[in-house]
XYZ file of C-alpha atoms in Angstrom:
564
model
C 139.831 66.507 -68.494
C 140.059 69.340 -65.907
C 143.793 69.945 -64.777
C 144.244 72.715 -62.401
C 148.017 72.919 -63.235
C 147.663 72.831 -66.956
C 145.065 75.495 -67.181
C 147.069 78.029 -64.949
C 149.604 79.893 -66.683
C 150.797 81.631 -63.453
C 151.810 78.508 -61.724
C 153.793 77.428 -64.882
C 155.313 80.660 -65.245
C 156.602 80.545 -61.490
C 157.837 76.827 -61.859
C 160.190 78.246 -64.777
C 161.507 80.993 -62.579
C 165.233 81.293 -62.854
C 165.748 81.133 -59.095
C 164.354 77.548 -59.441
C 167.948 76.373 -60.436
C 169.307 77.696 -57.061
C 166.348 76.107 -55.048
C 167.009 72.873 -56.867
C 170.687 72.823 -56.077
C 169.984 73.732 -52.332
C 167.304 71.208 -51.906
C 169.121 68.374 -53.856
C 172.575 69.267 -52.028
C 174.283 68.728 -55.315
C 172.310 65.567 -56.468
C 174.009 63.573 -53.584
C 171.265 61.031 -53.659
C 171.057 60.291 -57.077
C 172.699 57.027 -56.819
C 170.776 56.177 -53.561
C 167.137 56.203 -54.763
C 165.881 55.360 -58.354
C 163.538 58.251 -58.160
C 166.083 61.028 -57.105
C 166.839 63.351 -59.875
C 170.068 63.144 -61.824
C 170.465 66.882 -62.523
C 168.559 70.134 -62.700
C 166.545 69.194 -65.776
C 165.619 65.743 -64.294
C 164.389 67.540 -61.145
C 162.284 70.169 -63.085
C 160.675 67.221 -65.156
C 159.821 65.298 -61.964
C 158.345 68.631 -60.445
C 156.417 69.430 -63.501
C 155.058 65.811 -63.901
C 153.905 65.667 -60.097
C 152.188 69.082 -60.255
C 150.354 67.698 -63.494
C 149.169 64.581 -61.407
C 148.086 67.005 -58.438
C 146.410 69.284 -60.886
C 144.356 66.338 -62.585
C 143.226 65.051 -59.114
C 142.038 68.464 -58.059
C 140.253 68.961 -61.233
C 138.847 65.535 -61.594
C 138.401 64.371 -57.994
C 138.388 67.059 -55.363
C 136.690 69.854 -57.218
C 133.686 67.554 -58.174
C 133.578 66.291 -54.552
C 133.663 69.634 -52.971
C 129.862 70.441 -52.985
C 128.932 67.147 -51.574
C 131.611 67.331 -48.727
C 130.272 70.700 -47.622
C 126.789 69.287 -47.563
C 127.507 66.148 -45.748
C 130.350 67.385 -43.611
C 132.281 65.390 -41.095
C 130.555 64.142 -37.792
C 131.728 62.607 -34.522
C 131.414 58.741 -34.151
C 132.437 57.124 -30.869
C 134.374 60.158 -29.921
C 136.597 60.325 -33.311
C 135.885 62.309 -36.388
C 134.386 60.438 -39.430
C 135.175 62.445 -42.614
C 132.407 63.116 -45.386
C 132.576 60.409 -47.893
C 133.924 62.721 -50.457
C 136.878 63.712 -48.297
C 137.572 59.775 -47.869
C 137.777 59.779 -51.832
C 139.981 62.835 -52.024
C 142.449 61.214 -49.295
C 142.566 57.836 -51.239
C 143.290 59.603 -54.480
C 145.966 61.946 -52.909
C 147.722 58.993 -51.049
C 147.494 56.630 -54.096
C 149.205 59.318 -56.234
C 151.960 59.611 -53.692
C 151.324 63.347 -52.773
C 151.942 63.048 -49.086
C 155.291 63.925 -47.736
C 155.967 66.122 -50.657
C 158.733 67.966 -48.949
C 160.003 65.367 -46.639
C 163.437 63.691 -47.179
C 163.551 60.368 -49.471
C 164.995 58.488 -46.371
C 161.716 59.070 -44.712
C 159.680 57.896 -48.032
C 159.080 61.470 -49.015
C 159.577 63.214 -52.179
C 162.067 65.806 -51.167
C 160.461 68.483 -53.145
C 161.195 72.229 -52.407
C 158.454 74.045 -50.512
C 157.473 76.108 -53.648
C 156.096 73.037 -55.258
C 154.034 72.033 -52.068
C 152.780 75.748 -52.300
C 151.708 75.476 -55.868
C 149.719 72.050 -54.875
C 148.406 73.696 -51.956
C 147.025 76.567 -54.290
C 145.479 73.960 -56.663
C 143.935 71.929 -53.731
C 142.433 74.901 -52.380
C 141.109 76.127 -55.699
C 139.379 72.778 -55.533
C 138.188 72.566 -52.080
C 139.508 75.018 -49.334
C 138.265 72.796 -46.598
C 140.097 69.774 -47.968
C 143.414 71.792 -48.013
C 143.180 72.325 -44.232
C 143.252 68.519 -43.981
C 145.857 67.686 -46.724
C 148.034 71.000 -46.380
C 148.638 70.126 -42.620
C 151.274 67.762 -43.661
C 153.508 70.540 -43.361
C 153.492 69.891 -39.729
C 156.024 67.150 -40.343
C 158.485 69.441 -41.352
C 158.790 70.910 -37.669
C 159.397 67.309 -36.622
C 161.905 67.011 -39.431
C 163.937 69.815 -38.185
C 163.604 69.609 -34.486
C 162.652 66.016 -33.462
C 164.900 63.341 -32.498
C 165.983 60.683 -34.817
C 163.773 58.155 -33.228
C 160.646 60.518 -33.416
C 161.379 61.271 -37.085
C 161.666 57.581 -37.925
C 158.423 56.784 -36.309
C 156.216 59.498 -37.579
C 157.703 60.870 -41.078
C 157.313 57.748 -42.988
C 153.712 57.420 -41.756
C 153.020 60.934 -42.868
C 154.724 60.242 -46.292
C 152.219 57.262 -46.491
C 149.148 59.522 -45.849
C 148.775 60.011 -42.111
C 146.772 63.331 -41.387
C 148.403 66.044 -39.110
C 147.164 68.694 -36.512
C 148.526 71.264 -34.712
C 146.890 71.484 -31.273
C 147.516 74.799 -29.895
C 144.369 77.007 -29.149
C 142.398 76.550 -25.695
C 139.234 78.090 -24.318
C 141.467 80.670 -22.534
C 144.275 80.827 -24.910
C 143.808 81.988 -28.636
C 145.970 84.709 -29.692
C 147.601 84.723 -26.361
C 149.208 81.080 -26.527
C 151.509 81.992 -23.772
C 148.424 81.312 -21.362
C 148.161 77.662 -22.609
C 147.348 75.552 -19.589
C 147.107 71.808 -21.048
C 149.367 69.754 -18.748
C 152.062 67.522 -19.839
C 153.254 65.386 -16.705
C 156.423 63.107 -16.901
C 155.313 59.661 -15.764
C 158.131 57.363 -14.178
C 156.059 54.446 -14.396
C 155.095 54.661 -18.146
C 158.251 56.520 -19.116
C 156.458 58.824 -21.167
C 154.622 62.341 -21.108
C 150.930 62.408 -20.431
C 148.590 65.070 -21.572
C 145.551 66.366 -19.800
C 143.551 69.227 -20.611
C 141.188 70.726 -23.149
C 142.064 72.163 -26.751
C 139.439 74.209 -28.803
C 139.144 75.329 -32.477
C 141.592 72.787 -33.532
C 141.718 72.238 -37.304
C 141.730 68.720 -38.405
C 141.824 68.089 -34.617
C 141.437 64.181 -35.018
C 144.538 63.924 -37.043
C 146.758 60.847 -36.943
C 149.717 62.883 -35.895
C 149.330 65.955 -33.475
C 151.845 68.586 -32.540
C 150.560 69.789 -29.046
C 151.815 72.744 -27.147
C 151.760 71.933 -23.529
C 152.790 73.016 -20.038
C 155.606 71.012 -18.974
C 156.921 73.215 -16.104
C 155.152 73.053 -12.798
C 154.285 76.549 -11.302
C 154.733 78.560 -14.619
C 152.150 80.636 -16.123
C 153.971 82.146 -19.188
C 155.529 80.981 -22.475
C 158.665 79.758 -20.648
C 156.951 76.739 -19.197
C 155.620 75.603 -22.612
C 157.212 72.581 -24.647
C 156.056 71.059 -27.797
C 155.107 67.288 -27.919
C 153.894 64.786 -30.538
C 150.792 62.793 -29.944
C 150.210 59.596 -31.835
C 146.209 58.947 -32.404
C 146.907 55.204 -32.208
C 147.993 55.576 -28.516
C 144.397 56.845 -27.635
C 143.827 59.279 -24.579
C 142.105 62.047 -26.683
C 138.338 62.398 -27.428
C 136.576 64.696 -29.708
C 133.907 66.559 -27.614
C 132.329 68.257 -30.789
C 132.782 69.639 -34.196
C 132.269 73.345 -34.640
C 129.450 74.490 -36.882
C 131.395 76.754 -39.226
C 130.023 79.009 -42.270
C 132.233 77.678 -44.718
C 135.137 75.184 -45.222
C 132.930 72.751 -43.505
C 134.721 69.636 -44.833
C 137.569 70.391 -42.357
C 136.793 69.232 -38.916
C 137.423 72.051 -36.474
C 137.353 70.190 -33.154
C 137.341 70.517 -29.248
C 139.445 67.881 -27.778
C 139.779 66.309 -24.411
C 143.182 64.912 -23.443
C 143.153 62.344 -20.519
C 146.397 60.806 -19.929
C 147.150 60.774 -23.549
C 150.740 59.690 -24.150
C 153.100 62.034 -26.149
C 156.847 62.552 -26.881
C 158.720 65.684 -26.246
C 159.984 67.577 -29.402
C 163.310 69.066 -29.050
C 164.134 70.956 -25.774
C 161.720 71.640 -22.911
C 160.397 75.267 -22.546
C 160.977 75.960 -26.120
C 157.558 75.087 -27.317
C 156.203 78.511 -28.000
C 159.367 80.573 -28.602
C 161.104 78.495 -31.184
C 158.976 75.461 -32.369
C 155.473 77.203 -32.730
C 157.128 79.959 -34.190
C 158.667 77.648 -36.959
C 155.348 75.708 -37.377
C 153.471 79.227 -37.716
C 155.854 80.200 -40.508
C 154.997 77.157 -42.337
C 151.431 77.803 -41.856
C 151.461 81.291 -43.013
C 152.579 79.962 -46.658
C 149.743 77.336 -46.543
C 147.035 80.064 -45.706
C 148.589 82.278 -48.209
C 148.301 79.643 -50.891
C 144.600 78.912 -49.630
C 143.727 82.539 -50.340
C 145.225 82.637 -53.816
C 143.477 79.315 -54.627
C 140.119 80.726 -53.220
C 140.685 83.921 -55.511
C 141.442 81.916 -58.409
C 138.356 79.641 -58.050
C 136.084 82.769 -57.344
C 137.394 84.699 -60.439
C 137.040 81.545 -62.739
C 133.403 80.731 -61.747
C 132.433 84.468 -62.115
C 133.994 84.614 -65.541
C 132.645 81.346 -66.729
C 128.995 82.322 -65.227
C 129.395 85.647 -67.042
C 130.124 84.062 -70.378
C 127.410 81.320 -70.209
C 124.506 83.248 -68.582
C 122.326 84.776 -71.187
C 119.750 87.676 -70.770
C 117.924 89.793 -73.288
C 119.561 87.860 -76.113
C 123.227 87.990 -75.091
C 125.702 86.689 -72.577
C 125.710 88.974 -69.562
C 129.707 89.570 -69.926
C 128.412 91.706 -72.662
C 126.667 93.857 -70.303
C 128.701 96.978 -69.055
C 127.907 96.376 -65.227
C 129.065 92.633 -65.333
C 131.960 93.501 -67.644
C 133.035 96.222 -65.018
C 132.802 93.916 -61.998
C 135.134 91.429 -63.487
C 137.510 93.927 -64.730
C 137.630 95.346 -61.377
C 139.327 92.527 -59.889
C 142.399 93.309 -62.034
C 141.844 97.083 -61.872
C 141.939 97.057 -57.872
C 145.160 94.912 -57.913
C 146.715 97.641 -60.212
C 145.382 100.245 -57.977
C 147.166 98.766 -54.909
C 150.004 98.520 -56.944
C 149.991 102.066 -57.910
C 149.153 103.247 -54.283
C 152.138 101.437 -53.099
C 154.607 103.048 -55.241
C 152.904 106.531 -55.247
C 153.252 106.454 -51.447
C 149.906 108.105 -51.070
C 147.959 105.142 -49.302
C 147.281 104.312 -45.969
C 150.875 103.382 -44.194
C 152.636 105.570 -46.534
C 154.981 106.628 -43.905
C 156.535 103.083 -43.988
C 157.169 102.618 -47.664
C 160.871 103.290 -47.650
C 161.444 99.656 -48.367
C 159.838 100.145 -51.845
C 162.982 102.004 -53.430
C 165.258 101.167 -50.766
C 167.727 98.987 -53.003
C 168.459 101.721 -55.252
C 168.821 104.270 -52.577
C 171.805 102.355 -50.896
C 174.908 104.504 -51.662
C 178.371 103.100 -52.297
C 179.584 105.137 -49.375
C 177.126 103.545 -47.026
C 178.225 100.037 -48.198
C 181.931 101.007 -47.611
C 181.328 102.286 -44.139
C 179.452 99.030 -43.274
C 182.232 96.995 -44.772
C 184.831 98.982 -42.800
C 183.054 98.379 -39.404
C 182.536 94.740 -40.114
C 186.398 94.277 -41.009
C 187.230 95.678 -37.622
C 184.776 93.602 -35.766
C 186.111 90.461 -37.647
C 189.780 91.273 -36.769
C 188.818 91.683 -33.139
C 186.248 88.696 -32.609
C 185.420 85.114 -33.658
C 182.153 85.420 -31.996
C 179.897 88.534 -32.737
C 176.585 88.810 -30.768
C 173.695 90.381 -32.534
C 171.279 91.955 -30.173
C 167.804 92.595 -31.235
C 164.111 91.546 -31.512
C 161.640 90.939 -34.285
C 162.712 92.538 -37.505
C 165.861 93.812 -35.926
C 167.384 90.319 -36.260
C 164.833 88.129 -38.226
C 165.886 89.208 -41.630
C 169.660 88.967 -41.014
C 169.199 85.378 -39.581
C 167.116 84.363 -42.498
C 169.653 85.433 -45.042
C 172.457 83.693 -43.001
C 170.656 80.570 -42.729
C 169.869 80.585 -46.504
C 173.490 81.538 -47.317
C 175.570 79.828 -44.791
C 177.150 76.403 -44.931
C 174.785 74.319 -42.774
C 177.534 72.248 -41.551
C 179.970 75.198 -40.657
C 180.339 74.055 -37.084
C 181.673 70.666 -38.062
C 184.703 72.418 -39.716
C 187.755 72.307 -37.673
C 188.960 75.695 -39.092
C 186.369 78.517 -39.584
C 187.398 81.299 -41.721
C 184.526 83.819 -40.686
C 183.331 84.792 -37.302
C 180.401 83.170 -35.969
C 177.402 85.469 -35.722
C 174.799 84.537 -33.010
C 171.528 86.281 -31.760
C 170.412 87.520 -28.564
C 167.753 89.802 -27.090
C 165.005 88.155 -29.123
C 163.486 86.434 -25.976
C 163.575 86.824 -22.159
C 164.933 83.545 -21.227
C 167.465 83.772 -18.478
C 168.780 80.273 -19.577
C 169.340 81.119 -23.179
C 171.459 84.306 -22.273
C 173.277 82.498 -19.551
C 174.074 79.627 -21.971
C 175.073 82.002 -24.528
C 177.620 84.004 -21.902
C 178.914 80.426 -20.860
C 179.546 79.156 -24.480
C 181.273 82.572 -25.162
C 183.763 82.224 -22.570
C 186.301 80.603 -24.838
C 185.913 83.020 -27.646
C 186.986 86.575 -28.377
C 183.639 88.493 -28.272
C 181.983 91.641 -29.921
C 178.433 92.894 -30.175
C 175.949 94.716 -32.594
C 173.115 96.312 -30.557
C 169.913 97.159 -32.549
C 167.161 99.175 -31.160
C 165.354 102.216 -32.305
C 164.539 103.365 -28.811
C 166.998 101.241 -26.734
C 164.429 100.512 -24.158
C 162.672 97.500 -25.486
C 162.713 95.118 -22.832
C 164.235 91.931 -24.292
C 167.181 93.507 -25.948
C 167.726 96.022 -23.284
C 168.342 93.217 -20.741
C 170.606 91.108 -23.205
C 172.632 94.203 -23.942
C 173.156 95.083 -20.405
C 174.613 91.758 -19.463
C 176.516 91.281 -22.715
C 177.928 94.969 -22.382
C 178.994 94.221 -18.983
C 180.980 90.885 -20.059
C 182.722 92.911 -22.640
C 183.756 95.695 -20.533
C 184.789 93.204 -17.726
C 187.180 91.409 -20.203
C 188.617 94.202 -22.154
C 187.982 97.349 -20.238
C 185.731 100.256 -21.438
C 188.067 101.972 -23.902
C 188.486 98.567 -25.897
C 184.565 97.680 -25.400
C 183.903 100.776 -27.222
C 185.738 99.362 -30.233
C 183.956 96.145 -30.063
C 180.341 97.209 -29.588
C 178.305 98.742 -32.540
C 175.116 100.397 -32.133
C 172.296 100.624 -34.740
C 169.730 102.949 -33.623
C 167.526 106.213 -34.220
C 169.424 109.118 -36.033
C 168.888 111.782 -33.168
C 166.933 110.404 -29.941
C 166.537 107.562 -27.731
C 168.355 105.794 -24.833
C 170.691 103.701 -27.034
C 171.477 106.940 -29.190
C 172.424 108.876 -25.869
C 174.504 105.884 -24.601
C 176.440 105.364 -27.905
C 177.236 108.950 -28.069
C 178.533 108.968 -24.387
C 180.466 105.830 -24.725
C 181.715 106.312 -28.297
C 180.437 103.315 -30.244
C 180.598 103.315 -33.961
C 176.766 103.921 -34.853
C 174.526 103.329 -37.694
C 171.028 104.630 -38.324
C 167.609 102.673 -38.615
C 165.701 104.528 -41.213
C 162.318 105.965 -39.940
C 160.332 104.636 -42.980
C 161.694 101.341 -42.899
C 160.412 98.604 -40.667
C 160.343 94.793 -39.870
C 162.349 92.317 -42.066
C 162.723 94.862 -45.012
C 165.448 96.441 -42.827
C 167.614 93.732 -43.692
C 168.666 96.049 -46.581
C 169.738 98.516 -44.038
C 172.688 98.443 -41.616
C 170.289 96.496 -39.509
C 170.957 93.351 -41.731
C 173.765 94.389 -43.600
C 176.241 94.768 -40.969
C 175.835 91.278 -39.212
C 175.734 89.709 -42.639
C 179.017 91.413 -43.700
C 180.277 90.409 -40.370
C 179.491 86.766 -41.118
C 181.365 87.050 -44.534
C 178.319 87.475 -46.798
C 178.878 89.572 -49.848
C 176.592 92.447 -49.130
C 177.361 94.192 -52.396
C 176.283 91.270 -54.382
C 173.140 91.058 -51.937
C 172.169 94.661 -52.714
C 172.907 94.147 -56.210
C 170.203 91.252 -56.463
C 167.812 93.431 -54.564
C 168.407 96.300 -56.970
C 167.777 94.100 -59.951
C 164.463 92.892 -58.349
C 163.432 96.534 -57.856
C 163.855 97.221 -61.424
C 162.011 94.095 -62.439
C 159.034 95.131 -60.179
C 158.990 98.750 -60.824
C 155.572 100.535 -61.389
C 156.507 101.140 -64.913
C 156.868 97.393 -65.862
C 153.538 96.323 -67.407
C 151.116 94.712 -65.089
C 151.154 91.083 -66.863
C 154.948 91.312 -66.947
C 155.581 92.120 -63.309
C 156.865 88.930 -61.510
C 155.503 90.208 -58.327
């Protein structure tokens, strides 16, 4: 019997990674639910046994059901019947097999009938499904939309939708419109509050929506009258059972035909608000996209796996001139090139000779961090901790995302519930241009002693520049310019730029943003290490872990033994 988990040593290797122990501990919260649910694991070994068994079931369904159906699904395809999508018959059989096996709601909490599996298991299952049929992955894999509801929606919404997803309801994210593709800030589908019906009503058109007629749809819509940018957009959840949405057509795509890509017409379709108004794009869609990126990555790897295995199988079976074609040099070379090109990319990366080599400082960054640099960061962090219980980190993109991700991963999620906090709270500003966000931050900071870390290469990027101007004025108003100079730290260019000039004039403590390290990799530079040290993270242990990973993935490590 075909099993896409049992025959894949890479997946089995990653499931046995040492980091899984930490992942399980975090996901299971110390196995707090072991006495509440009979299927909750009792300990680490029990959890790993559950993961492996479920992935073996998923692998069997992929090999025995989804893969054999794939060709028929592509030929038959979905169609529009009475303004709704009717899946291909093979897709219907795939869904039944998946739902009967309990593979819906893999990552959702048990209280909502989910399996409470870590994301790594869902990604592995995604890869296997994609290897079987990349089009079906676009249907089944969208269950990760429910994670956005789980994180941001009200308890009422979660109680309504999440058990339904765990029972097999399909999902969609309705974002793109005819005039709003990459520029989602231009979305114009309207959401209007109806006093009569006590609900939001959606009107407009969405286009190129993957699995557009899903049971549960997360819809990006304009709730604020008179707005034309991202600040007027909110996230709403639509229940297909309520009606109000028609499928105008299914796009005729080149591939992944089993997945219906739809144009949708909303006519007074009722929907419920998810989270806060005006945060639809800048907060909730960004979260949604982070999960989607993992799904698309898994889909890509699954497709590559399928393509390579098909090519290798064919080359070993197809005979010409009295021998299998894999024995011909040209064919053998084609197959070998798949691995060789990966090794070539690895070599280019470490030699620094490929395109973009001027931004490869991150490759050997961990080993280049000196003890004196760490000591300087710790010294400044200690001074800020002594002066402030609230430190505002001002930056955008990679200037704050890395630090925020590490803080969220390593911090107590219930920190704010503790009466006594031993570490300063680090919050972020300058990542958006919302006047409400900045005003609410300054209002909340009134009862706290504050300090700031401003991170900008040039000092002229609009969002952090505006936020810094306001926060700097507040610190100077409270403490005077002399004391403010000890409460503000600048992380900027080594020699030039508006922020570097200002920091020199005002006498701010200053750290340098390396020229050859960009984006979230900068978390291992003062950009990330200073906010983390202020928050109480052991940055020396963090750097030591990064150095260990650098050694394990060094260019001299054998390709087949390199965990990357």
